[in-house]
Amino acid sequence: MADISKPILVIGGGISGVTTAVEAAEAGAKVVIVESNPYLGGRVAQLHQYFPKLCPPNCGLEINFKRIKFNPDITFYTDAKVTSVSGSRGNFDVTITLNPRFVNEKCTACGECEKVCATEVPSKFNYGLNKVKAISLPHEMAFPNRYWFDASAASLDELKKCAAACKYGAIDPDAKPETVTVNAGAIVVATGWKPYDMASLDLLGAGQLPNVISNVQMERLAAENGPTKGKILRPADQKEPESIAFVQCAGSRDENHLKQCSSICCLASLKQINYVRQQYPDIPIYMFYIDVRANGRYEDFFVKVAKDDANLTLVKGKVASIKQDGPDLLLEAEDTLTGKKTSQKVNMAVLATGMQPARNGLSIPGLDYDDMDFVISEPDTTGIIGVGCAKSPVEVVQCMRNATGAALKAIQCCK
Amino acid sequence: MSHHKPEVIKPDLKFATEVIGMGADDMEKCYQCATCSVVCPISPADSPFPRREMLWAQWGLKDKLMGDPNVFLCHQCGDCSDKCPRDAKPGDVLGAIRAFAYRHFATPSFMGTALSDPKFLPALILFPAVLLLAIMGVLSTGIPADIAASILPERLAHLEHEFQIAFFPAGKIVFAKMFPHLGMVDAVFVTLSLLVFLSFFASIKKFWSAMETTVDLPNKKSVGEAFSETLSEFLPHKKFTECGDNKDRAQPHMLLFWSFVILFVVTAFVAGGFWVFDVLIPAVGAEVHNPFLSPLDFKSVSHIILKIMAAAGAALLMYGIIKIIQNRSNPDKKMNTSYADWFFIGVVFAVGATGILSWAFRLAGIGILAYSVYFLHLVAVFMLLGYFPFSKFAHMVYRFTAIMFAKVKDIDVKLAA
């Protein structure tokens, strides 16, 4: 085994960062993970099902969390940020800033603090679909399983009330930000992605129409730990939808929005059609697309979803207008196979918004980004390795394969 | 327009390349999402454009496109180009296909070629210049007076003694003095108008039958009915004002159009007055002068009205064309401006600018400048009128015809009342 004296810094604790960390640590390296959320697991934790086997996310994440928990070579910081980096390949001086630990490791997630907290904020984890208390457990499966206080939304007085309600002394209203320094041999950039902002999609309702949701919101609606306990309901009135349209390429492959094809949205929508159909066996479902990019081994999945479903209508033509029409939504497209314009009334529309790199203000000397803000990974010269969706828009399996390779590269950089 | 009937496609491999060269630079980026057809405010529901036209252009389906009324239903608002996710600029592509159509249907065809290639520009300017110089007698060693005497009816001769033949005549600045006889200028432009009419007649006939081939539908309306409906949309620019993002293009265009109408009326009255009162009536014995322009009758109401109309027409023309030039030069607009666009814009600008400047120099009493600029004015007017059927100016006639055709077939957009 190689002598890996310096740790590897992994920025981002999503599926790519976690996989890189576990793979590298289990090969003998020391790893430090820095995650900006108060929990690990990233976007995958927010899914309802993920490919290839349509598992719920705890399926893949839990085993990784366990591997992290029992591996002394992995240190991780949540609610933290890399604030400065200097040095070069094999020798990086890194400063990490930890947000105040208002809730510490003594927390048992009993929930007493939440009961006394009056302030409510839109749930970040549920993409704003519901409200949660300013002090709350980020989500049921959160790792670490610890409450988190949103200092941007509530006052310290509110926090003091919470502290008074805590039997375990786990809440410290006087906590201050801390800094940690690490001398790392390599840096893995696993900063992942964020869904493209619906507010920018002026033709598709600009985020203003309550029954127009994004594909990531749909995952939360369908998830059992989501705002509706897994029942897919119209956000405007919490009623069962009588028709749903899936709108592909909502801002993707678009010079005015995201230039890239995110490569996962077509299959994601087909997956969603699949689970919507299980809940609602008879409602009309529409999918508007430019072309269906269900690639590789998933090509059959498209056939599986689309065939023998008389109430599923596939329209080849991009939706270029969504307007409110009374209680309904009116979608307009040109059906390019008939050469005529088509107007479709539906109850609810799901925009297949793409993956935008979540750079999150990170700036490291020597690290370059391309014109779409994806990491240009040149580990041999820079000692910085881009991985997963920070490097290109890919699905979970690709991220994990990519992470395994990144772990090896990172170890080579530390030698 | 039958989409399900199998048909043999006949691609013209050169066509796509040529259209790209005429301003459709980004045509091949189109991936057929059809955002353009939906965001276009004047795209008909059952026969939308420009998505289908983008595909036909990429595939080189020249024959279909040359007979496609949609190409001319498009007013190049640019909404499609603004919203196009690929920056393929469908608005420019349709503009380029229109430019191709002027060349394709041009009668005689060499004029189409001459107007679409910048290398012929000097010839297009020199031709009217030389022709006019010849008439002025400058190139013909003083003969024009004799020619005038021999070829014009005797009854015109009474005017001749008033004029000297010289490029910069002495005395009070009267532009008519530049010519041996005023009638000769009219003879040139009346002949030219007749040729333009014949050329259009032949081209539009070909265009109409091409549209009948592409659009295989029965007539739903009479041509007369379609004509009056089209006219009532055309005069107030109803379609152009439907444009979204580039609404600012409609108003200057409408002002420019109406300035043409006003200036046409002024010209018609002045020229008509000359032939009626100075030529025909004197011929039957009375000494009358054109009440619309006679210096002897300067205070006549009709004369003053015409002067005001001329000034207003010129002002509108200059305002319209300058706005259009500003719009075209705005780098924020996703709009190419091709050679054909600039040629037409340039000629209109030249007509307006030389007209106003010659007037100003005349009033200022600067003979050399007044006469030179007036000469350029005549060259510009010749280029505007004579090249009408082959330049971008032709869009007026082609677009009118296409809208009429779409109404006959009932495939035009139904505008909200």
Coordinates of N, CA and C in Angstrom, one line a residue, chain B residues 267-404:
Chain B
T267 N -45.5 63.2 -56.5 CA -44.9 63.1 -57.7 C -45.9 62.9 -58.9
A268 N -47.0 62.1 -58.6 CA -48.0 61.9 -59.6 C -48.7 63.1 -59.9
F269 N -49.0 64.0 -58.9 CA -49.7 65.2 -59.2 C -48.8 66.2 -60.0
V270 N -47.6 66.3 -59.6 CA -46.7 67.2 -60.3 C -46.5 66.8 -61.8
A271 N -46.1 65.5 -61.9 CA -45.9 65.0 -63.3 C -47.2 65.0 -64.1
G272 N -48.3 64.6 -63.5 CA -49.5 64.5 -64.2 C -50.0 65.9 -64.6
G273 N -49.8 66.9 -63.6 CA -50.1 68.3 -63.9 C -49.3 68.8 -65.1
F274 N -48.1 68.5 -65.1 CA -47.2 68.9 -66.2 C -47.8 68.4 -67.6
W275 N -48.1 67.1 -67.6 CA -48.5 66.6 -68.9 C -49.9 67.1 -69.3
V276 N -50.8 67.3 -68.3 CA -52.1 67.7 -68.6 C -52.2 69.2 -69.0
F277 N -51.6 70.0 -68.1 CA -51.7 71.5 -68.3 C -50.7 72.1 -69.2
D278 N -49.4 71.6 -69.1 CA -48.4 72.2 -70.0 C -48.3 71.5 -71.3
V279 N -48.7 70.3 -71.4 CA -48.5 69.6 -72.7 C -49.8 69.5 -73.5
L280 N -50.8 68.9 -72.8 CA -52.1 68.6 -73.5 C -52.9 69.8 -73.8
I281 N -53.1 70.6 -72.7 CA -54.0 71.8 -72.9 C -53.4 72.8 -73.8
P282 N -52.1 73.2 -73.6 CA -51.5 74.1 -74.6 C -51.7 73.5 -76.0
A283 N -51.7 72.2 -76.2 CA -51.8 71.6 -77.5 C -53.1 72.0 -78.1
V284 N -54.1 72.1 -77.3 CA -55.4 72.5 -77.9 C -55.6 74.0 -77.9
G285 N -54.6 74.7 -77.6 CA -54.7 76.2 -77.8 C -54.5 77.1 -76.6
A286 N -54.8 76.6 -75.4 CA -54.7 77.5 -74.3 C -53.4 77.5 -73.6
E287 N -52.9 78.7 -73.1 CA -51.7 78.8 -72.5 C -51.9 78.6 -70.9
V288 N -51.9 77.4 -70.5 CA -52.1 77.2 -69.0 C -50.8 76.6 -68.5
H289 N -50.6 76.8 -67.2 CA -49.4 76.1 -66.6 C -49.9 75.2 -65.5
N290 N -49.0 74.2 -65.2 CA -49.3 73.2 -64.2 C -49.7 73.9 -62.9
P291 N -50.9 73.9 -62.4 CA -51.3 74.6 -61.2 C -50.6 73.9 -60.0
F292 N -50.1 72.7 -60.1 CA -49.5 72.0 -59.0 C -48.0 72.5 -58.8
L293 N -47.4 73.0 -59.8 CA -46.0 73.4 -59.6 C -45.6 74.7 -60.4
S294 N -46.6 75.3 -61.0 CA -46.2 76.4 -61.8 C -45.7 77.6 -61.0
P295 N -44.4 78.1 -61.4 CA -43.9 79.3 -60.7 C -44.8 80.5 -60.9
L296 N -45.6 80.5 -62.0 CA -46.4 81.6 -62.3 C -47.6 81.7 -61.4
D297 N -47.9 80.5 -60.8 CA -49.1 80.4 -60.0 C -48.7 80.0 -58.6
F298 N -47.7 80.6 -58.0 CA -47.1 80.1 -56.8 C -48.0 80.1 -55.6
K299 N -49.0 80.9 -55.6 CA -49.8 81.0 -54.4 C -51.0 80.1 -54.5
S300 N -51.1 79.3 -55.5 CA -52.2 78.4 -55.6 C -52.3 77.5 -54.4
V301 N -53.4 77.2 -53.9 CA -53.6 76.4 -52.8 C -53.0 75.0 -53.0
S302 N -53.3 74.4 -54.2 CA -52.9 73.1 -54.5 C -51.4 73.0 -54.4
H303 N -50.7 74.1 -54.9 CA -49.3 74.1 -54.9 C -48.7 74.0 -53.5
I304 N -49.4 74.8 -52.6 CA -48.9 74.9 -51.2 C -49.1 73.5 -50.5
I305 N -50.3 73.0 -50.8 CA -50.6 71.7 -50.2 C -49.5 70.6 -50.6
L306 N -49.2 70.7 -51.9 CA -48.2 69.7 -52.4 C -46.8 69.9 -51.7
K307 N -46.5 71.2 -51.6 CA -45.2 71.5 -51.0 C -45.1 71.0 -49.5
I308 N -46.3 71.2 -48.8 CA -46.3 70.7 -47.4 C -46.2 69.1 -47.4
M309 N -47.0 68.5 -48.3 CA -47.0 67.1 -48.4 C -45.6 66.5 -48.7
A310 N -44.9 67.2 -49.6 CA -43.5 66.8 -50.0 C -42.6 66.9 -48.8
A311 N -42.7 68.0 -48.1 CA -41.8 68.2 -46.9 C -42.1 67.1 -45.8
A312 N -43.4 66.9 -45.6 CA -43.8 65.9 -44.6 C -43.4 64.5 -45.0
G313 N -43.6 64.2 -46.3 CA -43.2 62.9 -46.8 C -41.7 62.7 -46.6
A314 N -40.9 63.7 -46.9 CA -39.5 63.6 -46.8 C -39.0 63.4 -45.4
A315 N -39.7 64.2 -44.5 CA -39.4 64.1 -43.1 C -39.7 62.7 -42.5
L316 N -40.9 62.1 -42.9 CA -41.2 60.8 -42.4 C -40.3 59.8 -43.0
L317 N -39.9 59.9 -44.2 CA -39.0 59.0 -44.9 C -37.7 58.9 -44.1
M318 N -37.1 60.1 -43.8 CA -35.8 60.2 -43.2 C -35.9 59.6 -41.8
Y319 N -37.0 60.0 -41.0 CA -37.2 59.5 -39.7 C -37.2 57.9 -39.7
G320 N -38.1 57.4 -40.6 CA -38.3 56.0 -40.7 C -37.0 55.2 -41.0
I321 N -36.3 55.7 -42.0 CA -35.1 55.0 -42.5 C -34.0 55.1 -41.4
I322 N -33.9 56.2 -40.8 CA -32.8 56.4 -39.8 C -33.1 55.4 -38.6
K323 N -34.4 55.4 -38.2 CA -34.8 54.4 -37.1 C -34.4 53.0 -37.5
I324 N -34.7 52.7 -38.8 CA -34.4 51.3 -39.2 C -32.9 51.0 -39.2
I325 N -32.1 52.0 -39.6 CA -30.7 51.9 -39.6 C -30.2 51.7 -38.2
Q326 N -30.7 52.5 -37.3 CA -30.4 52.3 -35.9 C -30.7 50.9 -35.3
N327 N -31.9 50.5 -35.7 CA -32.3 49.2 -35.2 C -31.4 48.1 -35.8
R328 N -31.1 48.2 -37.1 CA -30.3 47.2 -37.7 C -28.9 47.2 -37.2
S329 N -28.4 48.4 -36.7 CA -27.0 48.5 -36.2 C -26.9 48.1 -34.7
N330 N -28.1 47.9 -34.0 CA -28.1 47.5 -32.6 C -27.5 46.1 -32.4
P331 N -26.3 46.1 -31.8 CA -25.7 44.7 -31.6 C -26.4 43.8 -30.7
D332 N -27.4 44.4 -29.9 CA -28.1 43.5 -28.9 C -29.2 42.7 -29.6
K333 N -29.6 43.1 -30.8 CA -30.6 42.4 -31.6 C -30.1 41.2 -32.2
K334 N -30.8 40.1 -32.1 CA -30.3 38.9 -32.8 C -30.8 38.9 -34.2
M335 N -30.2 39.8 -35.0 CA -30.7 39.9 -36.4 C -29.5 40.3 -37.3
N336 N -29.3 39.4 -38.3 CA -28.3 39.7 -39.3 C -28.9 40.7 -40.3
T337 N -28.0 41.6 -40.8 CA -28.4 42.4 -41.9 C -27.6 42.1 -43.1
S338 N -28.2 41.5 -44.1 CA -27.5 41.0 -45.3 C -27.2 42.1 -46.3
Y339 N -26.5 41.8 -47.3 CA -26.2 42.7 -48.4 C -27.5 43.3 -49.0
A340 N -28.5 42.3 -49.2 CA -29.7 42.7 -49.8 C -30.5 43.8 -48.9
D341 N -30.4 43.5 -47.6 CA -31.0 44.5 -46.7 C -30.3 45.9 -46.8
W342 N -29.0 45.8 -46.7 CA -28.3 47.1 -46.7 C -28.5 47.8 -48.1
F343 N -28.5 47.1 -49.2 CA -28.7 47.7 -50.5 C -30.0 48.5 -50.5
F344 N -31.1 47.9 -50.0 CA -32.4 48.5 -50.1 C -32.4 49.7 -49.1
I345 N -31.9 49.5 -47.9 CA -31.8 50.6 -46.9 C -31.0 51.7 -47.4
G346 N -29.9 51.4 -48.1 CA -29.0 52.4 -48.6 C -29.7 53.3 -49.7
V347 N -30.4 52.6 -50.6 CA -31.1 53.3 -51.7 C -32.2 54.2 -51.1
V348 N -33.0 53.7 -50.2 CA -34.0 54.6 -49.6 C -33.4 55.8 -48.9
F349 N -32.4 55.5 -48.1 CA -31.7 56.6 -47.4 C -31.2 57.6 -48.5
A350 N -30.6 57.1 -49.5 CA -30.0 58.0 -50.6 C -31.1 58.9 -51.2
V351 N -32.2 58.2 -51.5 CA -33.4 59.0 -52.1 C -33.8 60.1 -51.2
G352 N -33.9 59.8 -49.9 CA -34.4 60.8 -48.9 C -33.3 61.9 -48.7
A353 N -32.1 61.5 -48.5 CA -31.0 62.4 -48.1 C -30.7 63.4 -49.3
T354 N -30.6 62.8 -50.5 CA -30.3 63.7 -51.7 C -31.5 64.6 -52.0
G355 N -32.7 64.1 -51.8 CA -33.9 64.9 -52.0 C -33.9 66.1 -51.1
I356 N -33.7 65.9 -49.8 CA -33.7 67.0 -48.9 C -32.5 67.9 -49.1
L357 N -31.3 67.3 -49.3 CA -30.1 68.2 -49.5 C -30.3 69.1 -50.8
S358 N -30.8 68.5 -51.9 CA -30.9 69.3 -53.1 C -31.8 70.5 -52.9
W359 N -32.9 70.2 -52.1 CA -33.8 71.2 -51.8 C -33.2 72.3 -51.0
A360 N -32.4 71.9 -49.9 CA -31.7 72.8 -49.1 C -30.7 73.7 -49.9
F361 N -29.9 73.0 -50.7 CA -28.9 73.7 -51.5 C -29.6 74.7 -52.5
R362 N -30.7 74.3 -53.0 CA -31.5 75.2 -53.9 C -31.9 76.5 -53.2
L363 N -32.5 76.3 -52.0 CA -32.9 77.4 -51.2 C -31.7 78.3 -50.8
A364 N -30.6 77.6 -50.6 CA -29.4 78.4 -50.2 C -28.7 79.0 -51.4
G365 N -29.2 78.7 -52.5 CA -28.6 79.3 -53.7 C -27.2 78.8 -54.1
I366 N -26.9 77.6 -53.7 CA -25.6 77.0 -54.0 C -25.7 76.1 -55.2
G367 N -25.6 76.7 -56.4 CA -26.0 76.0 -57.7 C -25.2 74.7 -57.9
I368 N -23.9 74.7 -57.7 CA -23.1 73.5 -58.0 C -23.6 72.4 -57.1
L369 N -23.7 72.6 -55.8 CA -24.1 71.5 -54.9 C -25.6 71.1 -55.2
A370 N -26.4 72.1 -55.4 CA -27.8 71.8 -55.7 C -28.0 70.9 -56.9
Y371 N -27.3 71.3 -58.0 CA -27.5 70.5 -59.2 C -26.8 69.1 -59.1
S372 N -25.6 69.0 -58.4 CA -25.0 67.7 -58.3 C -25.8 66.8 -57.5
V373 N -26.3 67.3 -56.3 CA -27.0 66.5 -55.4 C -28.4 66.0 -56.1
Y374 N -28.9 66.9 -56.9 CA -30.2 66.6 -57.5 C -30.0 65.5 -58.5
F375 N -28.8 65.5 -59.2 CA -28.4 64.5 -60.1 C -28.3 63.1 -59.4
L376 N -27.7 63.1 -58.2 CA -27.6 61.9 -57.4 C -29.0 61.4 -57.0
H377 N -29.8 62.4 -56.7 CA -31.2 62.1 -56.3 C -31.9 61.3 -57.4
L378 N -31.7 61.8 -58.6 CA -32.4 61.1 -59.8 C -31.8 59.7 -59.9
V379 N -30.5 59.5 -59.7 CA -29.8 58.2 -59.8 C -30.5 57.3 -58.7
A380 N -30.6 57.8 -57.5 CA -31.1 57.0 -56.4 C -32.6 56.6 -56.7
V381 N -33.4 57.6 -57.2 CA -34.8 57.3 -57.5 C -34.9 56.2 -58.6
F382 N -34.0 56.3 -59.6 CA -33.9 55.3 -60.6 C -33.6 53.9 -60.0
M383 N -32.7 53.9 -59.1 CA -32.3 52.6 -58.5 C -33.5 52.1 -57.6
L384 N -34.2 52.9 -57.0 CA -35.3 52.5 -56.2 C -36.4 51.9 -57.0
L385 N -36.8 52.7 -58.1 CA -37.9 52.3 -58.9 C -37.5 51.2 -59.9
G386 N -36.4 51.4 -60.6 CA -36.0 50.4 -61.6 C -35.6 49.0 -61.1
Y387 N -35.1 49.0 -59.8 CA -34.7 47.7 -59.3 C -35.7 47.2 -58.3
F388 N -36.9 47.8 -58.3 CA -38.0 47.4 -57.4 C -38.3 45.9 -57.4
P389 N -38.5 45.3 -58.6 CA -38.9 43.9 -58.6 C -37.8 42.9 -58.2
F390 N -36.5 43.4 -58.1 CA -35.4 42.5 -57.8 C -34.7 42.8 -56.5
S391 N -34.9 43.9 -55.9 CA -34.3 44.2 -54.6 C -35.2 43.8 -53.5
K392 N -34.8 44.2 -52.3 CA -35.7 43.8 -51.1 C -37.0 44.6 -51.2
F393 N -37.0 45.7 -51.9 CA -38.2 46.5 -52.1 C -39.4 45.6 -52.6
A394 N -39.0 44.5 -53.3 CA -40.0 43.6 -53.9 C -40.8 42.9 -52.8
H395 N -40.3 43.0 -51.6 CA -41.1 42.2 -50.5 C -42.5 42.8 -50.4
M396 N -42.7 44.0 -50.7 CA -44.0 44.6 -50.6 C -45.0 43.9 -51.5
V397 N -44.6 43.6 -52.7 CA -45.5 43.0 -53.7 C -45.6 41.5 -53.4
Y398 N -44.5 40.8 -53.1 CA -44.5 39.4 -52.8 C -45.3 39.1 -51.5
R399 N -45.1 39.9 -50.5 CA -45.7 39.7 -49.3 C -47.3 39.9 -49.4
F400 N -47.6 40.9 -50.1 CA -49.0 41.2 -50.4 C -49.7 40.0 -51.1
T401 N -49.0 39.5 -52.1 CA -49.5 38.4 -52.9 C -49.6 37.1 -52.0
A402 N -48.6 36.9 -51.2 CA -48.6 35.7 -50.3 C -49.7 35.7 -49.3
I403 N -49.9 36.9 -48.7 CA -51.0 37.0 -47.7 C -52.3 36.8 -48.4
M404 N -52.5 37.4 -49.6 CA -53.7 37.2 -50.4 C -53.9 35.7 -50.7

